[in-house]
């Protein structure tokens, strides 16, 4: 028999997931549910993010559970990234099972941002008779549906052998696991058909711009974040997505050079998972590099310049820029990157992001 004490469990793997979890859990102030944050650290400097929550007296989570991840202290130190990822998931599943067992007499609401992660899908599988909600993982919710290839069908069989028959990879079609009962996105009308065919609802845009000021102050101090005056903000794509695109790198450098000549201040930020700083180090008093592990959304909330030009590729941060910096001009290098995803490009156009 279930007790009256219901738990809301947020399954996160990136800084953006954590920020959405903070906003969503804080937005539901009337709920007496106990809230747990589960983190698989797949980004650099994750300890600072955890520390910021521990220092925040209004933190909505009474418990933070740290799993193994690509950048965790106990991660498997092998060169093959995919194998390291698999080993981490195998190591994490017993920890997730322990959490499930400890709450077996409680109602559970699961909030998941990436349902292809095996250990996260496992808790949804265990909770399948209850409420499992997919919250958008950014631009993936607005990307074209991906067709499962024959090679991926074999991968599915291998995955079931490794993790259990309950597991089915969603590949790039996030939110499509059979254990998901609801999904929430910022722009339901623009979501891909996989999500539209589910019980889809709108995610309140206020959950991002109402982050507690005390928490922002803690983040600033922890990350030693200076004042960030700037006319231009450039969000760099992860190196695995640009495929040595010379035109993209050339265009970025030309943009920076042009802004320097106009004596404009430029802010540059690498992807949170980036280990190859492919742009090199541009030494100039007008160019500042932002700590890559800080979510862009926190940068938007702490920027000193009310109107700023924001440039990126297919980044989620372009979508959230339109929410948090509505008066700023936002540009996507989608055409330069030869982005084939027409649905994502149409989404950008629909919310007035200029394609270049």
XYZ file of C-alpha atoms in Angstrom:
356
model
C 0.000 0.000 0.000
C 1.296 3.436 -0.944
C 1.805 6.031 1.779
C 0.630 9.628 1.468
C 4.207 10.856 1.042
C 4.830 11.223 -2.684
C 8.309 11.847 -4.084
C 9.205 13.882 -7.166
C 12.422 12.484 -8.671
C 14.366 14.512 -11.255
C 16.810 12.545 -13.433
C 19.526 14.876 -14.756
C 22.774 14.649 -16.726
C 23.579 18.226 -17.817
C 23.635 21.727 -16.281
C 20.526 22.601 -18.304
C 18.667 19.599 -16.870
C 19.534 20.737 -13.349
C 18.355 24.270 -14.036
C 15.046 23.038 -15.458
C 14.665 20.732 -12.457
C 15.230 23.689 -10.106
C 12.706 25.822 -11.967
C 10.079 23.109 -12.337
C 10.292 21.932 -8.715
C 10.264 25.502 -7.379
C 7.326 26.422 -9.621
C 5.206 23.739 -7.983
C 5.237 25.481 -4.587
C 1.855 24.159 -3.525
C 3.107 20.591 -3.690
C 4.126 18.932 -0.435
C 5.962 16.224 -2.358
C 9.521 15.497 -1.277
C 11.970 16.207 -4.086
C 15.093 14.256 -5.062
C 17.693 15.209 -7.664
C 19.563 12.348 -9.357
C 22.645 13.416 -11.311
C 24.683 11.459 -13.813
C 27.546 13.994 -14.299
C 28.167 14.143 -18.038
C 29.742 17.613 -17.951
C 32.892 19.278 -16.631
C 33.122 20.838 -13.150
C 29.908 19.169 -12.006
C 31.032 19.463 -8.360
C 30.558 23.232 -8.451
C 26.984 22.750 -9.615
C 26.313 20.373 -6.726
C 28.025 22.743 -4.290
C 25.790 25.609 -5.422
C 22.720 23.546 -4.487
C 24.188 22.535 -1.129
C 24.870 26.186 -0.229
C 21.415 27.383 -1.286
C 19.103 27.579 1.735
C 16.007 27.405 -0.491
C 17.154 24.387 -2.475
C 13.994 22.391 -3.337
C 15.785 19.011 -3.168
C 16.098 17.302 0.185
C 18.424 14.696 -1.323
C 20.964 14.704 -4.181
C 22.070 11.313 -5.500
C 25.305 11.294 -7.491
C 25.779 8.529 -10.052
C 28.759 7.611 -12.175
C 29.144 9.642 -15.371
C 31.505 10.670 -18.142
C 33.189 13.295 -15.954
C 32.696 11.897 -12.452
C 35.591 11.138 -10.152
C 34.907 7.406 -10.361
C 34.331 7.322 -14.120
C 35.900 4.492 -16.087
C 39.190 5.884 -17.401
C 39.261 4.280 -20.829
C 39.666 5.930 -24.216
C 36.633 4.302 -25.827
C 33.883 6.774 -24.881
C 30.981 4.487 -25.749
C 32.366 1.629 -23.654
C 32.980 4.006 -20.747
C 29.373 5.209 -21.049
C 28.037 1.626 -20.994
C 30.161 0.637 -17.990
C 28.953 3.709 -16.087
C 25.324 2.783 -16.774
C 25.872 -0.819 -15.661
C 27.463 0.529 -12.471
C 24.571 2.957 -11.907
C 21.615 0.585 -12.296
C 22.055 -1.074 -8.842
C 22.163 2.419 -7.276
C 18.914 3.321 -9.017
C 17.389 0.009 -7.911
C 18.382 0.810 -4.324
C 16.591 4.169 -4.608
C 13.475 2.508 -6.032
C 13.466 -0.110 -3.262
C 13.823 2.560 -0.568
C 10.689 4.288 -1.896
C 8.634 1.182 -2.657
C 5.827 2.285 -0.325
C 5.737 5.839 -1.689
C 4.072 7.383 -4.691
C 6.639 8.548 -7.247
C 6.552 11.175 -9.988
C 9.518 10.791 -12.323
C 10.771 13.750 -14.376
C 13.260 12.735 -17.052
C 15.138 14.833 -19.615
C 16.958 12.098 -21.554
C 15.178 8.754 -21.647
C 17.801 6.946 -23.706
C 20.127 6.820 -20.657
C 19.691 3.195 -19.472
C 19.632 3.800 -15.717
C 17.083 6.589 -16.158
C 14.874 4.423 -18.346
C 15.122 1.710 -15.690
C 13.495 3.830 -12.982
C 10.684 4.724 -15.416
C 10.252 1.016 -16.136
C 9.972 0.297 -12.410
C 7.535 3.207 -12.043
C 5.484 2.433 -15.161
C 2.154 2.299 -13.339
C 2.741 5.809 -12.005
C 3.560 9.184 -13.529
C 6.665 9.457 -15.764
C 7.049 12.856 -17.434
C 9.572 13.755 -20.120
C 10.689 17.391 -19.876
C 12.288 18.724 -23.029
C 16.038 18.321 -23.430
C 16.158 21.526 -25.440
C 16.419 21.486 -29.225
C 15.911 17.693 -29.439
C 12.177 18.238 -28.856
C 11.979 20.339 -32.025
C 14.214 18.216 -34.250
C 12.941 16.029 -37.062
C 12.012 12.464 -36.130
C 14.895 10.069 -36.729
C 14.374 6.791 -38.605
C 15.820 3.735 -36.874
C 18.486 2.201 -39.126
C 19.151 -1.527 -39.504
C 22.502 -1.124 -37.734
C 20.671 0.438 -34.791
C 18.289 -2.518 -34.604
C 21.293 -4.738 -33.899
C 22.454 -2.191 -31.328
C 19.052 -2.461 -29.638
C 19.436 -6.242 -29.310
C 22.923 -5.826 -27.818
C 21.630 -3.134 -25.437
C 18.876 -5.430 -24.173
C 21.490 -8.114 -23.551
C 23.682 -5.672 -21.592
C 21.018 -3.929 -19.510
C 17.880 -6.067 -19.593
C 14.899 -6.776 -21.818
C 13.152 -3.699 -20.389
C 15.594 -1.359 -22.160
C 15.022 0.109 -25.620
C 17.305 2.920 -26.846
C 15.404 5.957 -28.105
C 18.495 7.096 -30.029
C 17.851 10.731 -30.989
C 14.063 10.518 -30.545
C 14.033 11.677 -26.935
C 10.812 11.364 -24.968
C 9.630 8.314 -26.926
C 10.335 5.554 -24.404
C 7.252 3.361 -23.890
C 7.422 4.112 -20.169
C 6.824 7.856 -20.657
C 3.240 8.882 -19.883
C 3.437 12.672 -20.366
C 5.747 15.243 -21.903
C 6.223 18.967 -21.367
C 7.929 21.411 -23.735
C 8.162 25.192 -24.010
C 6.651 25.267 -27.518
C 4.122 22.390 -27.902
C 2.935 23.603 -31.323
C 6.495 23.381 -32.668
C 7.415 20.000 -31.152
C 8.141 17.035 -33.415
C 5.336 14.593 -34.230
C 6.711 11.892 -31.904
C 5.991 14.160 -28.949
C 2.796 15.668 -30.358
C 1.323 12.164 -30.560
C 1.775 11.807 -26.813
C 0.089 13.525 -23.891
C 1.923 16.808 -24.475
C 1.647 19.961 -22.383
C 3.271 23.376 -22.212
C 6.217 23.947 -19.901
C 5.851 27.324 -18.219
C 8.475 29.778 -19.482
C 8.517 31.461 -16.080
C 10.417 28.542 -14.541
C 13.625 29.904 -16.054
C 13.296 33.628 -15.417
C 12.141 33.291 -11.815
C 15.254 31.544 -10.497
C 15.938 32.725 -6.934
C 18.353 35.696 -6.820
C 20.202 34.206 -3.837
C 20.972 31.141 -5.930
C 22.329 33.328 -8.740
C 24.593 35.095 -6.238
C 25.912 31.731 -5.005
C 26.675 30.640 -8.578
C 28.478 33.914 -9.316
C 30.677 33.499 -6.260
C 31.416 29.790 -6.733
C 32.384 30.146 -10.371
C 34.220 33.393 -9.666
C 32.033 34.928 -12.340
C 33.081 38.513 -13.089
C 30.776 41.234 -14.329
C 29.928 40.331 -17.911
C 29.522 43.422 -20.042
C 29.313 42.479 -23.693
C 27.785 43.422 -27.027
C 28.118 39.966 -28.581
C 27.815 36.461 -27.148
C 29.081 33.471 -29.163
C 27.999 29.963 -28.110
C 30.306 27.430 -29.749
C 29.055 24.063 -30.985
C 30.603 20.879 -29.608
C 33.494 19.727 -31.810
C 31.768 16.396 -32.580
C 28.984 18.279 -34.387
C 31.036 20.606 -36.565
C 33.048 17.817 -38.280
C 36.029 20.086 -38.890
C 33.745 22.536 -40.722
C 36.331 25.074 -41.873
C 33.681 27.566 -43.010
C 32.092 27.577 -39.553
C 35.394 28.247 -37.768
C 36.342 30.846 -40.379
C 33.003 32.648 -39.970
C 33.360 32.722 -36.167
C 36.864 34.185 -36.401
C 35.725 36.779 -38.949
C 32.826 37.747 -36.686
C 35.146 38.172 -33.695
C 37.627 40.178 -35.774
C 34.858 42.485 -37.022
C 33.537 43.076 -33.510
C 37.042 43.824 -32.199
C 37.557 46.425 -34.942
C 34.299 48.066 -33.856
C 35.616 48.049 -30.276
C 32.765 45.798 -29.139
C 33.010 43.437 -26.162
C 32.722 39.754 -27.085
C 31.851 36.827 -24.816
C 32.744 33.293 -25.975
C 31.557 30.036 -24.419
C 32.429 26.441 -25.252
C 29.991 23.545 -24.832
C 29.912 22.079 -21.260
C 31.292 18.734 -22.537
C 33.950 20.232 -24.812
C 37.544 19.084 -24.259
C 38.943 20.268 -27.612
C 39.188 24.062 -27.617
C 39.283 24.105 -31.397
C 39.105 27.895 -31.785
C 42.453 28.360 -30.081
C 42.943 31.154 -27.577
C 42.148 34.588 -28.975
C 44.085 37.057 -26.847
C 42.412 40.445 -26.893
C 41.104 42.805 -24.228
C 37.717 42.801 -25.958
C 37.321 39.000 -25.822
C 36.307 37.150 -22.630
C 35.830 33.396 -22.200
C 32.971 32.224 -19.987
C 33.387 29.177 -17.739
C 31.989 26.443 -19.990
C 30.376 24.444 -17.181
C 27.913 27.219 -16.274
C 24.500 26.803 -17.944
C 23.935 29.472 -20.576
C 20.612 30.237 -18.943
C 22.414 31.413 -15.790
C 24.647 33.578 -17.970
C 21.562 35.165 -19.539
C 20.209 35.925 -16.076
C 23.446 37.588 -14.930
C 24.448 39.533 -18.061
C 24.816 43.273 -17.555
C 23.905 44.251 -21.120
C 20.115 44.412 -21.701
C 20.384 43.988 -25.482
C 23.060 41.685 -26.834
C 23.604 39.822 -30.103
C 23.642 36.060 -29.497
C 25.178 33.607 -31.983
C 25.103 29.804 -31.940
C 24.557 26.716 -34.074
C 21.798 24.276 -33.145
C 22.194 24.923 -29.435
C 19.355 24.741 -26.934
C 20.709 28.041 -25.611
C 19.333 29.807 -28.703
C 15.814 28.672 -27.802
C 16.142 29.771 -24.186
C 17.682 33.081 -25.285
C 14.309 33.990 -26.790
C 12.722 33.371 -23.387
C 15.281 35.034 -21.122
C 16.618 37.767 -23.442
C 13.528 38.658 -25.510
C 14.963 42.005 -26.651
C 18.197 40.490 -27.963
C 18.866 39.539 -31.567
C 19.567 35.811 -31.913
C 21.391 34.175 -34.842
C 21.990 30.532 -35.788
C 24.847 29.263 -37.972
C 22.512 26.470 -39.149
C 23.116 27.186 -42.841
C 26.891 27.473 -42.423
C 26.893 24.147 -40.564
C 24.815 22.583 -43.376
C 22.180 21.584 -40.840
C 19.812 19.132 -42.557
C 17.167 19.272 -39.847
C 14.426 21.291 -41.535
C 12.056 21.053 -38.575
C 14.602 22.569 -36.190
C 15.390 25.330 -38.687
C 11.673 26.053 -39.070
C 11.382 26.213 -35.280
C 14.181 28.772 -35.168
C 12.427 30.848 -37.829
C 9.084 30.599 -36.014
C 10.536 32.173 -32.857
C 12.490 34.763 -34.867
C 15.992 33.326 -34.758
C 17.868 34.452 -37.886
C 19.632 31.711 -39.886
C 23.055 32.522 -41.360
